[in-house]
């Protein structure tokens, strides 16, 4: 329930404060409608697109709790990134990165679903309800940017700015 509320908060913020076209519901990528995939890639919490640039934004919203001590920080980093190679496959960021890759390889299906002529690019980001220490890690540790809802608001909903500032 809390996750759905946070998804709606992110979706509503983008609808009310940006020029992006935002889909009003979670979009599933499964072995069934609307996207037919070889496996269940889960759902896109917020799917938005820029009608001018034809860039599609795949936004994962995570209702999080801020880590208060070193152990919680370690646990959070492991949960999101999978510190051990054998844990990476189930880590949250890599799960969302696989969805991102699927979308990159299925731009035609994405354009058809969005009822637009073409998709020029797909960009993905994870938005968290709290500022997480994992978002401060530099380098190529995370394949996707992880930013807080506060950062989204400070950027006035400019997702491009958030993604650019990740590096």
PDB file of N, CA, C and O in Angstrom, residues 22-60:
ATOM      1  N   UNK A  22       2.507  11.431 -18.948  1.00  0.00           N
ATOM      2  CA  UNK A  22       2.692  10.403 -17.923  1.00  0.00           C
ATOM      3  C   UNK A  22       1.537   9.411 -17.993  1.00  0.00           C
ATOM      4  O   UNK A  22       0.369   9.804 -17.993  1.00  0.00           O
ATOM      5  N   UNK A  23       1.873   8.132 -18.043  1.00  0.00           N
ATOM      6  CA  UNK A  23       0.858   7.076 -18.021  1.00  0.00           C
ATOM      7  C   UNK A  23       0.292   7.012 -16.604  1.00  0.00           C
ATOM      8  O   UNK A  23       1.046   7.061 -15.630  1.00  0.00           O
ATOM      9  N   UNK A  24      -1.015   6.884 -16.474  1.00  0.00           N
ATOM     10  CA  UNK A  24      -1.689   6.981 -15.179  1.00  0.00           C
ATOM     11  C   UNK A  24      -1.669   5.718 -14.329  1.00  0.00           C
ATOM     12  O   UNK A  24      -2.344   5.660 -13.312  1.00  0.00           O
ATOM     13  N   UNK A  25      -0.931   4.705 -14.734  1.00  0.00           N
ATOM     14  CA  UNK A  25      -0.933   3.442 -13.999  1.00  0.00           C
ATOM     15  C   UNK A  25       0.405   2.727 -14.193  1.00  0.00           C
ATOM     16  O   UNK A  25       1.181   3.078 -15.081  1.00  0.00           O
ATOM     17  N   UNK A  26       0.668   1.733 -13.330  1.00  0.00           N
ATOM     18  CA  UNK A  26       1.850   0.899 -13.484  1.00  0.00           C
ATOM     19  C   UNK A  26       1.708   0.090 -14.771  1.00  0.00           C
ATOM     20  O   UNK A  26       0.617  -0.400 -15.076  1.00  0.00           O
ATOM     21  N   UNK A  27       2.782  -0.036 -15.513  1.00  0.00           N
ATOM     22  CA  UNK A  27       2.761  -0.764 -16.779  1.00  0.00           C
ATOM     23  C   UNK A  27       3.571  -2.045 -16.613  1.00  0.00           C
ATOM     24  O   UNK A  27       4.755  -2.003 -16.261  1.00  0.00           O
ATOM     25  N   UNK A  28       2.929  -3.166 -16.852  1.00  0.00           N
ATOM     26  CA  UNK A  28       3.574  -4.467 -16.642  1.00  0.00           C
ATOM     27  C   UNK A  28       4.321  -4.938 -17.893  1.00  0.00           C
ATOM     28  O   UNK A  28       3.845  -4.769 -18.999  1.00  0.00           O
ATOM     29  N   UNK A  29       5.475  -5.527 -17.639  1.00  0.00           N
ATOM     30  CA  UNK A  29       6.208  -6.215 -18.703  1.00  0.00           C
ATOM     31  C   UNK A  29       6.261  -7.673 -18.271  1.00  0.00           C
ATOM     32  O   UNK A  29       7.064  -8.064 -17.420  1.00  0.00           O
ATOM     33  N   UNK A  30       5.363  -8.457 -18.826  1.00  0.00           N
ATOM     34  CA  UNK A  30       5.240  -9.864 -18.448  1.00  0.00           C
ATOM     35  C   UNK A  30       5.096 -10.699 -19.715  1.00  0.00           C
ATOM     36  O   UNK A  30       5.350 -10.218 -20.816  1.00  0.00           O
ATOM     37  N   UNK A  31       4.642 -11.908 -19.533  1.00  0.00           N
ATOM     38  CA  UNK A  31       4.393 -12.775 -20.692  1.00  0.00           C
ATOM     39  C   UNK A  31       2.990 -12.555 -21.234  1.00  0.00           C
ATOM     40  O   UNK A  31       2.498 -13.355 -22.008  1.00  0.00           O
ATOM     41  N   UNK A  32       2.361 -11.464 -20.817  1.00  0.00           N
ATOM     42  CA  UNK A  32       0.993 -11.146 -21.218  1.00  0.00           C
ATOM     43  C   UNK A  32       0.907  -9.663 -21.584  1.00  0.00           C
ATOM     44  O   UNK A  32       1.898  -8.944 -21.558  1.00  0.00           O
ATOM     45  N   UNK A  33      -0.281  -9.173 -21.871  1.00  0.00           N
ATOM     46  CA  UNK A  33      -0.526  -7.789 -22.255  1.00  0.00           C
ATOM     47  C   UNK A  33      -0.066  -6.827 -21.161  1.00  0.00           C
ATOM     48  O   UNK A  33      -0.181  -7.141 -19.995  1.00  0.00           O
ATOM     49  N   UNK A  34       0.444  -5.607 -21.429  1.00  0.00           N
ATOM     50  CA  UNK A  34       0.550  -4.983 -22.740  1.00  0.00           C
ATOM     51  C   UNK A  34       1.851  -5.297 -23.470  1.00  0.00           C
ATOM     52  O   UNK A  34       1.954  -5.088 -24.664  1.00  0.00           O
ATOM     53  N   UNK A  35       2.865  -5.768 -22.758  1.00  0.00           N
ATOM     54  CA  UNK A  35       4.126  -6.126 -23.406  1.00  0.00           C
ATOM     55  C   UNK A  35       4.355  -7.616 -23.258  1.00  0.00           C
ATOM     56  O   UNK A  35       4.306  -8.145 -22.152  1.00  0.00           O
ATOM     57  N   UNK A  36       4.621  -8.272 -24.341  1.00  0.00           N
ATOM     58  CA  UNK A  36       4.851  -9.698 -24.319  1.00  0.00           C
ATOM     59  C   UNK A  36       6.350  -9.946 -24.247  1.00  0.00           C
ATOM     60  O   UNK A  36       7.081  -9.693 -25.192  1.00  0.00           O
ATOM     61  N   UNK A  37       6.799 -10.435 -23.103  1.00  0.00           N
ATOM     62  CA  UNK A  37       8.219 -10.671 -22.876  1.00  0.00           C
ATOM     63  C   UNK A  37       8.447 -12.161 -22.632  1.00  0.00           C
ATOM     64  O   UNK A  37       7.512 -12.905 -22.350  1.00  0.00           O
ATOM     65  N   UNK A  38       9.700 -12.557 -22.727  1.00  0.00           N
ATOM     66  CA  UNK A  38      10.053 -13.956 -22.513  1.00  0.00           C
ATOM     67  C   UNK A  38       9.941 -14.357 -21.045  1.00  0.00           C
ATOM     68  O   UNK A  38       9.826 -15.521 -20.717  1.00  0.00           O
ATOM     69  N   UNK A  39       9.967 -13.373 -20.157  1.00  0.00           N
ATOM     70  CA  UNK A  39       9.865 -13.614 -18.716  1.00  0.00           C
ATOM     71  C   UNK A  39       9.191 -12.415 -18.066  1.00  0.00           C
ATOM     72  O   UNK A  39       8.964 -11.402 -18.721  1.00  0.00           O
ATOM     73  N   UNK A  40       8.891 -12.519 -16.807  1.00  0.00           N
ATOM     74  CA  UNK A  40       8.258 -11.420 -16.082  1.00  0.00           C
ATOM     75  C   UNK A  40       9.327 -10.425 -15.636  1.00  0.00           C
ATOM     76  O   UNK A  40      10.150 -10.732 -14.791  1.00  0.00           O
ATOM     77  N   UNK A  41       9.305  -9.229 -16.214  1.00  0.00           N
ATOM     78  CA  UNK A  41      10.248  -8.179 -15.837  1.00  0.00           C
ATOM     79  C   UNK A  41       9.652  -7.231 -14.795  1.00  0.00           C
ATOM     80  O   UNK A  41      10.265  -6.243 -14.434  1.00  0.00           O
ATOM     81  N   UNK A  42       8.454  -7.528 -14.347  1.00  0.00           N
ATOM     82  CA  UNK A  42       7.806  -6.685 -13.344  1.00  0.00           C
ATOM     83  C   UNK A  42       7.089  -5.516 -13.986  1.00  0.00           C
ATOM     84  O   UNK A  42       6.773  -5.524 -15.166  1.00  0.00           O
ATOM     85  N   UNK A  43       6.849  -4.491 -13.154  1.00  0.00           N
ATOM     86  CA  UNK A  43       6.108  -3.355 -13.680  1.00  0.00           C
ATOM     87  C   UNK A  43       6.930  -2.079 -13.622  1.00  0.00           C
ATOM     88  O   UNK A  43       7.844  -1.941 -12.830  1.00  0.00           O
ATOM     89  N   UNK A  44       6.563  -1.178 -14.517  1.00  0.00           N
ATOM     90  CA  UNK A  44       7.160   0.156 -14.551  1.00  0.00           C
ATOM     91  C   UNK A  44       6.275   1.014 -13.657  1.00  0.00           C
ATOM     92  O   UNK A  44       5.088   1.189 -13.939  1.00  0.00           O
ATOM     93  N   UNK A  45       6.845   1.540 -12.581  1.00  0.00           N
ATOM     94  CA  UNK A  45       6.052   2.331 -11.647  1.00  0.00           C
ATOM     95  C   UNK A  45       5.532   3.604 -12.297  1.00  0.00           C
ATOM     96  O   UNK A  45       4.359   3.934 -12.176  1.00  0.00           O
ATOM     97  N   UNK A  46       6.433   4.329 -12.947  1.00  0.00           N
ATOM     98  CA  UNK A  46       6.038   5.552 -13.643  1.00  0.00           C
ATOM     99  C   UNK A  46       6.662   5.513 -15.039  1.00  0.00           C
ATOM    100  O   UNK A  46       7.883   5.457 -15.174  1.00  0.00           O
ATOM    101  N   UNK A  47       5.809   5.543 -16.049  1.00  0.00           N
ATOM    102  CA  UNK A  47       6.256   5.590 -17.436  1.00  0.00           C
ATOM    103  C   UNK A  47       5.853   6.950 -17.979  1.00  0.00           C
ATOM    104  O   UNK A  47       4.678   7.308 -17.969  1.00  0.00           O
ATOM    105  N   UNK A  48       6.855   7.724 -18.392  1.00  0.00           N
ATOM    106  CA  UNK A  48       6.607   9.072 -18.899  1.00  0.00           C
ATOM    107  C   UNK A  48       7.405   9.265 -20.178  1.00  0.00           C
ATOM    108  O   UNK A  48       8.401   8.581 -20.405  1.00  0.00           O
ATOM    109  N   UNK A  49       6.951  10.194 -21.012  1.00  0.00           N
ATOM    110  CA  UNK A  49       7.729  10.465 -22.222  1.00  0.00           C
ATOM    111  C   UNK A  49       7.624  11.928 -22.602  1.00  0.00           C
ATOM    112  O   UNK A  49       6.653  12.612 -22.294  1.00  0.00           O
ATOM    113  N   UNK A  50       8.671  12.365 -23.257  1.00  0.00           N
ATOM    114  CA  UNK A  50       8.759  13.738 -23.747  1.00  0.00           C
ATOM    115  C   UNK A  50       8.308  13.730 -25.202  1.00  0.00           C
ATOM    116  O   UNK A  50       8.950  13.099 -26.050  1.00  0.00           O
ATOM    117  N   UNK A  51       7.228  14.404 -25.489  1.00  0.00           N
ATOM    118  CA  UNK A  51       6.671  14.389 -26.847  1.00  0.00           C
ATOM    119  C   UNK A  51       7.565  15.106 -27.855  1.00  0.00           C
ATOM    120  O   UNK A  51       7.484  14.829 -29.050  1.00  0.00           O
ATOM    121  N   UNK A  52       8.425  16.002 -27.394  1.00  0.00           N
ATOM    122  CA  UNK A  52       9.326  16.728 -28.291  1.00  0.00           C
ATOM    123  C   UNK A  52      10.552  15.889 -28.657  1.00  0.00           C
ATOM    124  O   UNK A  52      10.895  15.755 -29.823  1.00  0.00           O
ATOM    125  N   UNK A  53      11.209  15.340 -27.643  1.00  0.00           N
ATOM    126  CA  UNK A  53      12.464  14.612 -27.875  1.00  0.00           C
ATOM    127  C   UNK A  53      12.249  13.123 -28.125  1.00  0.00           C
ATOM    128  O   UNK A  53      13.162  12.438 -28.549  1.00  0.00           O
ATOM    129  N   UNK A  54      11.038  12.629 -27.825  1.00  0.00           N
ATOM    130  CA  UNK A  54      10.677  11.212 -27.970  1.00  0.00           C
ATOM    131  C   UNK A  54      11.468  10.322 -27.010  1.00  0.00           C
ATOM    132  O   UNK A  54      11.647   9.134 -27.251  1.00  0.00           O
ATOM    133  N   UNK A  55      11.956  10.907 -25.904  1.00  0.00           N
ATOM    134  CA  UNK A  55      12.644  10.142 -24.867  1.00  0.00           C
ATOM    135  C   UNK A  55      11.599   9.599 -23.903  1.00  0.00           C
ATOM    136  O   UNK A  55      10.705  10.320 -23.462  1.00  0.00           O
ATOM    137  N   UNK A  56      11.734   8.315 -23.585  1.00  0.00           N
ATOM    138  CA  UNK A  56      10.837   7.662 -22.634  1.00  0.00           C
ATOM    139  C   UNK A  56      11.594   7.480 -21.329  1.00  0.00           C
ATOM    140  O   UNK A  56      12.768   7.098 -21.322  1.00  0.00           O
ATOM    141  N   UNK A  57      10.903   7.767 -20.229  1.00  0.00           N
ATOM    142  CA  UNK A  57      11.495   7.634 -18.895  1.00  0.00           C
ATOM    143  C   UNK A  57      10.827   6.482 -18.154  1.00  0.00           C
ATOM    144  O   UNK A  57       9.613   6.467 -17.975  1.00  0.00           O
ATOM    145  N   UNK A  58      11.648   5.546 -17.750  1.00  0.00           N
ATOM    146  CA  UNK A  58      11.243   4.395 -16.953  1.00  0.00           C
ATOM    147  C   UNK A  58      11.667   4.720 -15.521  1.00  0.00           C
ATOM    148  O   UNK A  58      12.852   4.728 -15.218  1.00  0.00           O
ATOM    149  N   UNK A  59      10.687   5.005 -14.655  1.00  0.00           N
ATOM    150  CA  UNK A  59      10.998   5.482 -13.310  1.00  0.00           C
ATOM    151  C   UNK A  59      10.520   4.461 -12.282  1.00  0.00           C
ATOM    152  O   UNK A  59       9.331   4.130 -12.235  1.00  0.00           O
ATOM    153  N   UNK A  60      11.451   3.984 -11.505  1.00  0.00           N
ATOM    154  CA  UNK A  60      11.145   3.063 -10.420  1.00  0.00           C
ATOM    155  C   UNK A  60      11.056   3.883  -9.136  1.00  0.00           C
ATOM    156  O   UNK A  60      11.990   4.608  -8.799  1.00  0.00           O
TER     157      UNK A  60
END
